[in-house]
Coordinates of C-alpha atoms and ligand atoms in Angstrom, one line a residue:
X1 CA -12.0 -38.8 -14.6
X2 CA -14.1 -41.6 -14.3
X3 CA -13.9 -43.7 -10.9
X4 CA -12.1 -47.1 -11.4
X5 CA -11.7 -48.2 -8.2
X6 CA -14.1 -51.1 -8.8
X7 CA -12.6 -52.2 -11.5
X8 CA -9.1 -52.7 -10.7
X9 CA -6.4 -54.3 -10.0
X10 CA -6.4 -55.0 -13.6
X11 CA -4.5 -57.7 -14.7
X12 CA -2.6 -57.5 -18.2
X13 CA -0.9 -60.1 -20.4
X14 CA 1.3 -59.8 -23.4
X15 CA 2.2 -62.7 -26.5
X16 CA 2.2 -61.1 -29.3
X17 CA 5.3 -62.1 -30.3
X18 CA 8.2 -63.6 -28.8
X19 CA 7.7 -61.8 -25.1
X20 CA 5.9 -63.3 -22.7
X21 CA 4.8 -60.9 -20.2
X22 CA 2.0 -60.1 -17.8
X23 CA 1.6 -57.2 -15.3
X24 CA -1.2 -55.7 -12.8
X25 CA -2.1 -52.1 -12.2
X26 CA -4.2 -50.2 -10.0
X27 CA -6.7 -47.4 -10.9
X28 CA -4.3 -44.7 -11.4
X29 CA -1.9 -46.6 -13.5
X30 CA 0.6 -47.6 -11.0
X31 CA 2.3 -50.8 -12.0
X32 CA 1.8 -53.1 -8.7
X33 CA 4.0 -55.4 -10.5
X34 CA 5.2 -57.0 -13.7
X35 CA 6.9 -60.3 -15.1
X36 CA 8.3 -60.6 -18.6
X37 CA 10.5 -63.6 -20.3
X38 CA 11.8 -62.5 -23.2
X39 CA 12.1 -66.2 -24.6
X40 CA 15.8 -67.1 -26.4
X41 CA 15.0 -70.1 -28.1
X42 CA 14.8 -68.2 -31.2
X43 CA 18.2 -66.7 -31.0
X44 CA 20.1 -70.0 -32.3
X45 CA 17.1 -70.0 -35.2
X46 CA 18.6 -66.3 -36.2
X47 CA 14.4 -65.0 -35.6
X48 CA 10.9 -65.8 -34.1
X49 CA 10.0 -69.1 -35.0
X50 CA 5.8 -68.6 -34.8
X51 CA 5.2 -72.6 -33.7
X52 CA 8.1 -72.3 -31.2
X53 CA 7.0 -68.8 -29.9
X54 CA 3.2 -70.3 -29.2
X55 CA 4.4 -73.1 -27.4
X56 CA 6.6 -70.9 -25.3
X57 CA 3.5 -68.5 -24.4
X58 CA 1.7 -71.7 -23.4
X59 CA 4.6 -73.1 -21.3
X60 CA 5.7 -69.9 -19.6
X61 CA 2.4 -68.0 -19.1
X62 CA 0.7 -70.0 -15.9
X63 CA 4.0 -69.6 -14.1
X64 CA 4.2 -65.7 -15.0
X65 CA 1.2 -65.1 -13.9
X66 CA 1.3 -66.7 -10.7
X67 CA 4.4 -64.9 -10.1
X68 CA 3.3 -61.4 -11.2
X69 CA 0.1 -61.8 -8.6
X70 CA 2.6 -63.0 -6.2
X71 CA 4.9 -59.8 -6.9
X72 CA 2.2 -57.6 -5.9
X73 CA 1.1 -59.9 -3.1
X74 CA -2.4 -60.1 -4.7
X75 CA -4.9 -63.7 -5.5
X76 CA -6.7 -64.1 -8.5
X77 CA -9.9 -63.4 -6.6
X78 CA -8.7 -59.8 -6.2
X79 CA -8.2 -59.3 -10.1
X80 CA -11.3 -57.1 -11.2
X81 CA -10.4 -56.9 -14.9
X82 CA -8.5 -59.3 -17.0
X83 CA -7.1 -57.9 -20.3
X84 CA -4.8 -59.6 -23.0
X85 CA -3.3 -58.1 -26.7
X86 CA -6.0 -59.5 -29.3
X87 CA -3.6 -58.4 -32.2
X88 CA -2.1 -57.9 -34.4
X89 CA 0.7 -60.5 -34.0
X90 CA 1.4 -63.9 -34.4
X91 CA -2.1 -66.2 -34.2
X92 CA -0.3 -68.7 -32.3
X93 CA 0.9 -66.2 -29.4
X94 CA -2.3 -64.0 -29.7
X95 CA -4.5 -67.3 -29.1
X96 CA -2.6 -68.4 -26.1
X97 CA -2.7 -65.5 -24.2
X98 CA -5.9 -64.0 -25.2
X99 CA -7.5 -67.8 -24.3
X100 CA -5.6 -67.8 -21.1
X101 CA -6.7 -64.5 -20.0
X102 CA -10.3 -64.6 -21.4
X103 CA -10.6 -68.6 -19.1
X104 CA -9.0 -66.7 -15.9
X105 CA -11.8 -64.3 -16.4
X106 CA -14.9 -66.9 -17.2
X107 CA -13.7 -68.6 -14.0
X108 CA -13.6 -65.2 -11.5
X109 CA -16.6 -64.3 -13.3
X110 CA -14.9 -61.2 -14.4
X111 CA -14.8 -58.6 -17.7
X112 CA -12.2 -59.3 -20.8
X113 CA -11.0 -56.7 -22.9
X114 CA -9.2 -57.6 -25.8
X115 CA -6.6 -54.7 -26.8
X116 CA -4.7 -53.4 -30.2
X117 CA -1.1 -54.0 -29.6
X118 CA -0.6 -51.0 -31.7
X119 CA -2.9 -48.8 -29.9
X120 CA -0.6 -49.8 -26.2
X121 CA 2.5 -48.7 -28.0
X122 CA 0.7 -45.4 -29.1
X123 CA -0.6 -44.3 -26.0
X124 CA 2.5 -45.8 -23.4
X125 CA 4.0 -42.4 -23.1
X126 CA 0.8 -40.9 -21.4
X127 CA 1.3 -44.0 -18.5
X128 CA 2.4 -42.1 -15.2
X129 CA 5.6 -43.6 -15.1
X130 CA 6.9 -43.1 -18.3
X131 CA 5.5 -39.3 -17.8
X132 CA 7.2 -39.1 -14.5
X133 CA 10.4 -40.7 -15.8
X134 CA 10.8 -37.7 -18.8
X135 CA 9.4 -34.9 -15.7
X136 CA 6.3 -34.5 -17.2
X137 CA 2.8 -34.1 -16.2
X138 CA 0.7 -34.8 -18.9
X139 CA 0.8 -35.5 -22.4
X140 CA -2.3 -34.3 -24.0
X141 CA -3.9 -35.1 -27.6
X142 CA -3.4 -34.4 -30.1
X143 CA -0.1 -35.6 -30.4
X144 CA 2.1 -37.1 -33.2
X145 CA 3.5 -40.9 -32.5
X146 CA 6.1 -42.7 -34.7
X147 CA 5.7 -46.5 -34.1
X148 CA 8.8 -48.2 -34.9
X149 CA 9.2 -51.5 -34.2
X150 CA 10.0 -55.3 -35.5
X151 CA 6.4 -55.9 -37.2
X152 CA 5.2 -52.3 -37.4
X153 CA 6.7 -48.7 -38.7
X154 CA 3.9 -46.2 -39.1
X155 CA 3.7 -42.3 -38.4
X156 CA 0.3 -41.3 -36.6
X157 CA -1.7 -38.5 -35.2
X158 CA -3.4 -39.6 -31.9
X159 CA -6.4 -37.0 -31.7
X160 CA -8.0 -39.5 -28.7
X161 CA -7.9 -42.9 -27.4
X162 CA -9.3 -44.7 -30.4
X163 CA -8.9 -41.9 -33.1
X164 CA -5.8 -42.5 -34.7
X165 CA -5.2 -40.6 -38.4
X166 CA -2.5 -42.7 -40.2
X167 CA 0.2 -40.4 -42.0
X168 CA 2.4 -43.1 -43.3
X169 CA 3.4 -46.4 -42.8
X170 CA 6.2 -48.5 -44.4
X171 CA 5.7 -49.4 -47.8
X172 CA 8.1 -53.1 -47.1
X173 CA 10.0 -53.5 -44.0
X174 CA 9.6 -52.2 -40.8
X175 CA 12.4 -50.6 -39.0
X176 CA 13.1 -53.1 -36.4
X177 CA 12.8 -55.7 -39.0
X178 CA 15.8 -54.0 -41.1
X179 CA 18.3 -53.8 -37.9
X180 CA 17.4 -57.6 -37.2
X181 CA 18.5 -58.5 -41.1
X182 CA 21.2 -56.4 -41.1
X183 CA 22.6 -57.5 -38.0
X184 CA 22.0 -60.7 -39.0
X185 CA 23.9 -60.3 -42.6
X186 CA 26.7 -58.8 -40.1
X187 CA 26.3 -62.0 -38.0
X188 CA 25.3 -60.0 -34.4
X189 CA 22.7 -62.5 -33.9
X190 CA 19.4 -61.9 -32.5
X191 CA 17.6 -60.1 -31.8
X192 CA 19.7 -57.5 -34.0
X193 CA 18.5 -54.2 -33.1
X194 CA 20.5 -54.3 -29.6
X195 CA 23.1 -56.1 -30.8
X196 CA 23.7 -53.7 -33.6
X197 CA 23.8 -50.4 -31.5
X198 CA 26.0 -51.8 -29.3
X199 CA 28.6 -52.8 -32.2
X200 CA 28.1 -49.7 -33.7
X201 CA 29.2 -47.8 -31.3
X202 CA 33.0 -49.2 -32.8
X203 CA 32.2 -47.7 -36.1
X204 CA 32.4 -44.9 -38.0
X205 CA 28.4 -44.0 -39.0
X206 CA 30.0 -41.7 -42.3
X207 CA 32.3 -44.5 -43.3
X208 CA 29.9 -45.3 -46.1
X209 CA 27.5 -43.9 -47.9
X210 CA 24.1 -45.7 -47.5
X211 CA 20.9 -44.7 -49.8
X212 CA 17.9 -42.8 -47.6
X213 CA 14.7 -44.3 -49.2
X214 CA 12.2 -42.0 -50.1
X215 CA 14.1 -38.8 -48.4
X216 CA 12.6 -35.6 -49.9
X217 CA 8.8 -37.0 -51.0
X218 CA 6.3 -35.0 -49.0
X219 CA 4.7 -37.8 -47.4
X220 CA 5.3 -40.0 -44.1
X221 CA 6.2 -43.6 -45.7
X222 CA 9.0 -45.3 -44.9
X223 CA 10.7 -47.7 -46.9
X224 CA 14.1 -50.0 -45.9
X225 CA 14.6 -52.5 -48.3
X226 CA 16.6 -50.2 -50.2
X227 CA 18.8 -49.5 -47.2
X228 CA 19.1 -53.3 -46.4
X229 CA 20.0 -53.9 -49.7
X230 CA 23.0 -51.3 -50.5
X231 CA 24.2 -53.2 -47.3
X232 CA 24.2 -56.7 -48.7
X233 CA 26.3 -55.4 -51.6
X234 CA 28.9 -53.6 -49.2
X235 CA 29.4 -57.2 -47.6
X236 CA 29.0 -59.4 -50.9
X237 CA 32.7 -58.9 -51.7
X238 CA 34.0 -60.5 -48.5
X239 CA 32.1 -64.2 -49.7
X240 CA 32.6 -66.4 -47.0
X241 CA 35.5 -64.7 -45.9
X242 CA 34.8 -63.2 -42.1
X243 CA 34.3 -59.5 -42.7
X244 CA 37.2 -57.4 -40.7
X245 CA 35.9 -56.1 -37.2
X246 CA 36.7 -52.6 -38.4
X247 CA 35.0 -52.9 -41.5
X248 CA 31.9 -54.4 -39.8
X249 CA 31.5 -51.7 -37.5
X250 CA 31.3 -48.9 -39.8
X251 CA 28.8 -51.0 -42.0
X252 CA 26.7 -51.1 -38.7
X253 CA 27.3 -47.6 -37.7
X254 CA 26.7 -46.1 -41.2
X255 CA 23.2 -48.5 -41.3
X256 CA 22.5 -46.7 -37.9
X257 CA 23.1 -43.5 -39.2
X258 CA 20.6 -43.8 -42.0
X259 CA 17.7 -44.7 -40.5
X260 CA 18.0 -42.1 -37.3
X261 CA 18.5 -39.8 -40.9
X262 CA 15.3 -41.4 -42.7
X263 CA 13.0 -41.1 -39.7
X264 CA 14.4 -37.4 -39.2
X265 CA 13.2 -36.3 -42.4
X266 CA 9.7 -38.6 -42.5
X267 CA 9.4 -36.7 -38.6
X268 CA 10.3 -33.6 -40.9
X269 CA 7.1 -33.8 -43.7
X270 CA 4.8 -35.5 -40.2
X271 CA 5.0 -31.9 -38.3
X272 CA 4.4 -29.7 -41.5
X273 CA 1.1 -32.3 -42.2
X274 CA 0.6 -31.6 -38.4
X275 CA 2.2 -28.6 -37.5
X276 CA -1.2 -28.4 -34.4
X277 CA 0.8 -31.1 -32.2
X278 CA 2.7 -30.1 -29.5
X279 CA 4.3 -33.3 -28.9
X280 CA 6.0 -35.7 -30.1
X281 CA 6.5 -39.5 -28.9
X282 CA 8.0 -42.3 -30.3
X283 CA 7.6 -45.9 -29.0
X284 CA 8.3 -49.8 -30.2
X285 CA 11.5 -51.1 -30.2
X286 CA 13.6 -49.1 -32.2
X287 CA 13.2 -46.1 -30.1
X288 CA 14.9 -47.6 -27.7
X289 CA 18.1 -46.6 -30.0
X290 CA 20.0 -44.0 -28.5
X291 CA 20.6 -42.7 -31.9
X292 CA 17.2 -42.8 -33.5
X293 CA 15.9 -41.2 -30.1
X294 CA 18.5 -37.8 -29.8
X295 CA 17.9 -37.2 -33.6
X296 CA 14.2 -37.3 -33.6
X297 CA 14.2 -35.7 -30.5
X298 CA 16.2 -32.7 -31.8
X299 CA 14.3 -32.7 -34.5
X300 CA 11.3 -32.2 -32.4
X301 CA 12.7 -29.2 -30.1
X302 CA 14.0 -27.7 -33.6
X303 CA 10.0 -27.3 -34.1
X304 CA 9.3 -26.4 -30.9
X305 CA 7.6 -29.2 -30.1
X306 CA 7.7 -31.6 -26.6
X307 CA 9.5 -35.0 -27.4
X308 CA 8.8 -38.0 -25.0
X309 CA 9.9 -41.3 -25.4
X310 CA 9.0 -44.2 -22.6
X311 CA 12.1 -45.4 -20.4
X312 CA 13.7 -48.7 -22.5
X313 CA 11.8 -51.3 -21.1
X314 CA 8.3 -49.9 -21.8
X315 CA 9.3 -49.1 -25.5
X316 CA 9.7 -52.9 -26.1
X317 CA 7.0 -55.0 -25.7
X318 CA 5.6 -55.7 -22.3
X319 CA 2.0 -56.0 -20.3
X320 CA 2.1 -52.9 -18.6
X321 CA 1.4 -51.3 -21.9
X322 CA -1.8 -53.7 -22.6
X323 CA -3.1 -52.7 -19.3
X324 CA -2.5 -49.0 -19.5
X325 CA -4.4 -49.1 -22.7
X326 CA -7.2 -50.8 -21.2
X327 CA -7.6 -48.6 -18.4
X328 CA -7.4 -45.8 -20.8
X329 CA -10.8 -47.1 -22.5
X330 CA -12.3 -48.4 -19.1
X331 CA -11.4 -44.4 -18.3
X332 CA -13.9 -43.4 -20.8
X333 CA -16.9 -45.3 -19.2
X334 CA -17.0 -47.9 -21.7
X335 CA -16.9 -51.6 -20.0
X336 CA -16.1 -53.6 -22.9
X337 CA -17.3 -57.4 -22.5
X338 CA -14.9 -58.8 -25.0
X339 CA -14.9 -62.3 -24.0
X340 CA -15.9 -63.5 -27.7
X341 CA -13.6 -61.0 -29.4
X342 CA -11.4 -63.4 -31.8
X343 CA -7.4 -62.9 -31.6
X344 CA -6.5 -60.9 -35.3
X345 CA -3.1 -61.4 -36.7
X346 CA -4.0 -58.2 -38.6
X347 CA -5.9 -55.2 -36.7
X348 CA -5.5 -52.0 -38.4
X349 CA -6.2 -49.0 -35.9
X350 CA -9.0 -48.1 -38.2
X351 CA -10.6 -51.4 -37.6
X352 CA -11.2 -50.5 -33.8
X353 CA -14.0 -53.1 -32.4
X354 CA -17.3 -51.6 -31.6
X355 CA -17.7 -51.7 -27.7
X356 CA -20.3 -53.6 -26.2
X357 CA -21.4 -52.5 -23.0
X358 CA -23.6 -55.2 -20.8
X359 CA -24.5 -55.3 -17.9
X360 CA -24.2 -59.2 -17.5
X361 CA -20.5 -58.9 -18.6
X362 CA -19.5 -62.9 -17.9
X363 CA -21.2 -64.9 -20.4
X364 CA -22.9 -67.8 -18.3
X365 CA -20.8 -71.1 -18.4
X366 CA -22.8 -74.2 -18.9
X367 CA -21.2 -77.8 -17.8
Ligands
LIG401 O1 8.3 -53.7 -29.8 P1 9.2 -54.5 -29.6 O2 9.8 -55.1 -28.5 O3 8.1 -56.0 -30.9 C1 7.3 -55.8 -32.1 O4 5.8 -55.1 -31.3 O5 8.4 -56.0 -33.0 O6 10.4 -54.1 -31.3 C2 11.3 -55.3 -31.5 C3 12.4 -54.8 -32.6 C4 13.0 -55.6 -32.9 O7 13.2 -55.4 -34.3 C5 14.5 -54.7 -32.1 O8 15.5 -55.8 -32.9 C6 14.5 -53.5 -32.7 O9 12.9 -53.3 -32.0 N1 15.2 -52.8 -31.3 C7 16.2 -51.9 -31.4 C8 16.6 -52.0 -30.0 N2 16.2 -52.6 -29.3 C9 14.9 -52.8 -29.9 N3 16.4 -51.5 -33.2 C10 17.2 -50.8 -32.5 N4 18.3 -50.3 -31.3 C11 17.7 -51.1 -30.5 N5 18.2 -50.6 -29.3
LIG402 ZN1 5.4 -54.6 -29.9

């Protein structure tokens, strides 16, 4: 492994959606400190409002970076590399986070590396803290990754760092988006996933027969819009009246069961396509869902695969995963100079940026 001691501590920033996050990692990937601020101003509006999120990042990020440095008992001068998510995500937040990290890097005459948000989710299960939480020493490539978040739902074969083969993805909503929309229909507030999971505990998962879109098809694509529409039809007869609590809980539990079944069916297909993998990992906010997690774990184990899921706090957006993805790349010996890498709202993994190796890693700043 490449010695990273001269390239760390590394400070990472994540602002691609509504979480403002900063983390500092050492050369082994140990978390020296981290801070995260989940913006709650969107709850009253029932979803993330991009402009509000961007303004909040702008306000929260500088004190959050200071707090993280303080927690690590470090100063900006101690940081040797800066990283930030540069896509995909909400463009306002990406501009704020990546510009701030680039500004810090330039002021300190240190390099900056731009990180793909999806890649950071996929690599998180390899983080030492995630591995030790699962009593695991290593997660070698190739492995199968199911990414299930608010904006993304994909099934990928991770063959190496930067080598990802997409086996399938959603043709309409992302899994987390479906959770959020159904939770909104049931008046459960926002973000919907955790609220719906808690409420579903009161319900019967077999009370309603809901569709499992694309079930039985021999691919790894996902579709949730038919399921969402089926839930809307169940709710329709109540009109403006409140849905009786038990009925609402039964709908929530039946919906959650349907999502878990869909995920399991897709995983079965994926394992037929890439039987060579020894491990299955899940990532993204929906991987925090206990039913989804246990269903997928059961499926992986039936196929003789190791199942790994990062601790809940590393499943949802955070900056540790950004720092870890940066370290994974630096370990390969690449020394990117991404100061002029623009933030991208859409950034497919297949369009991984070419690395530029440069002696003069920080451009001259002229007055
Ligand atoms: O990965 P993430 O934090 O952000 C994105 O990149 O989108 O995922 C957030 C998504 C939201 O849609 C949220 O409702 C969902 O993950 N989520 C959950 C749970 N926790 C978060 N969905 C189901 N059950 C949960 N426990
Ligand atoms: Zn995410």
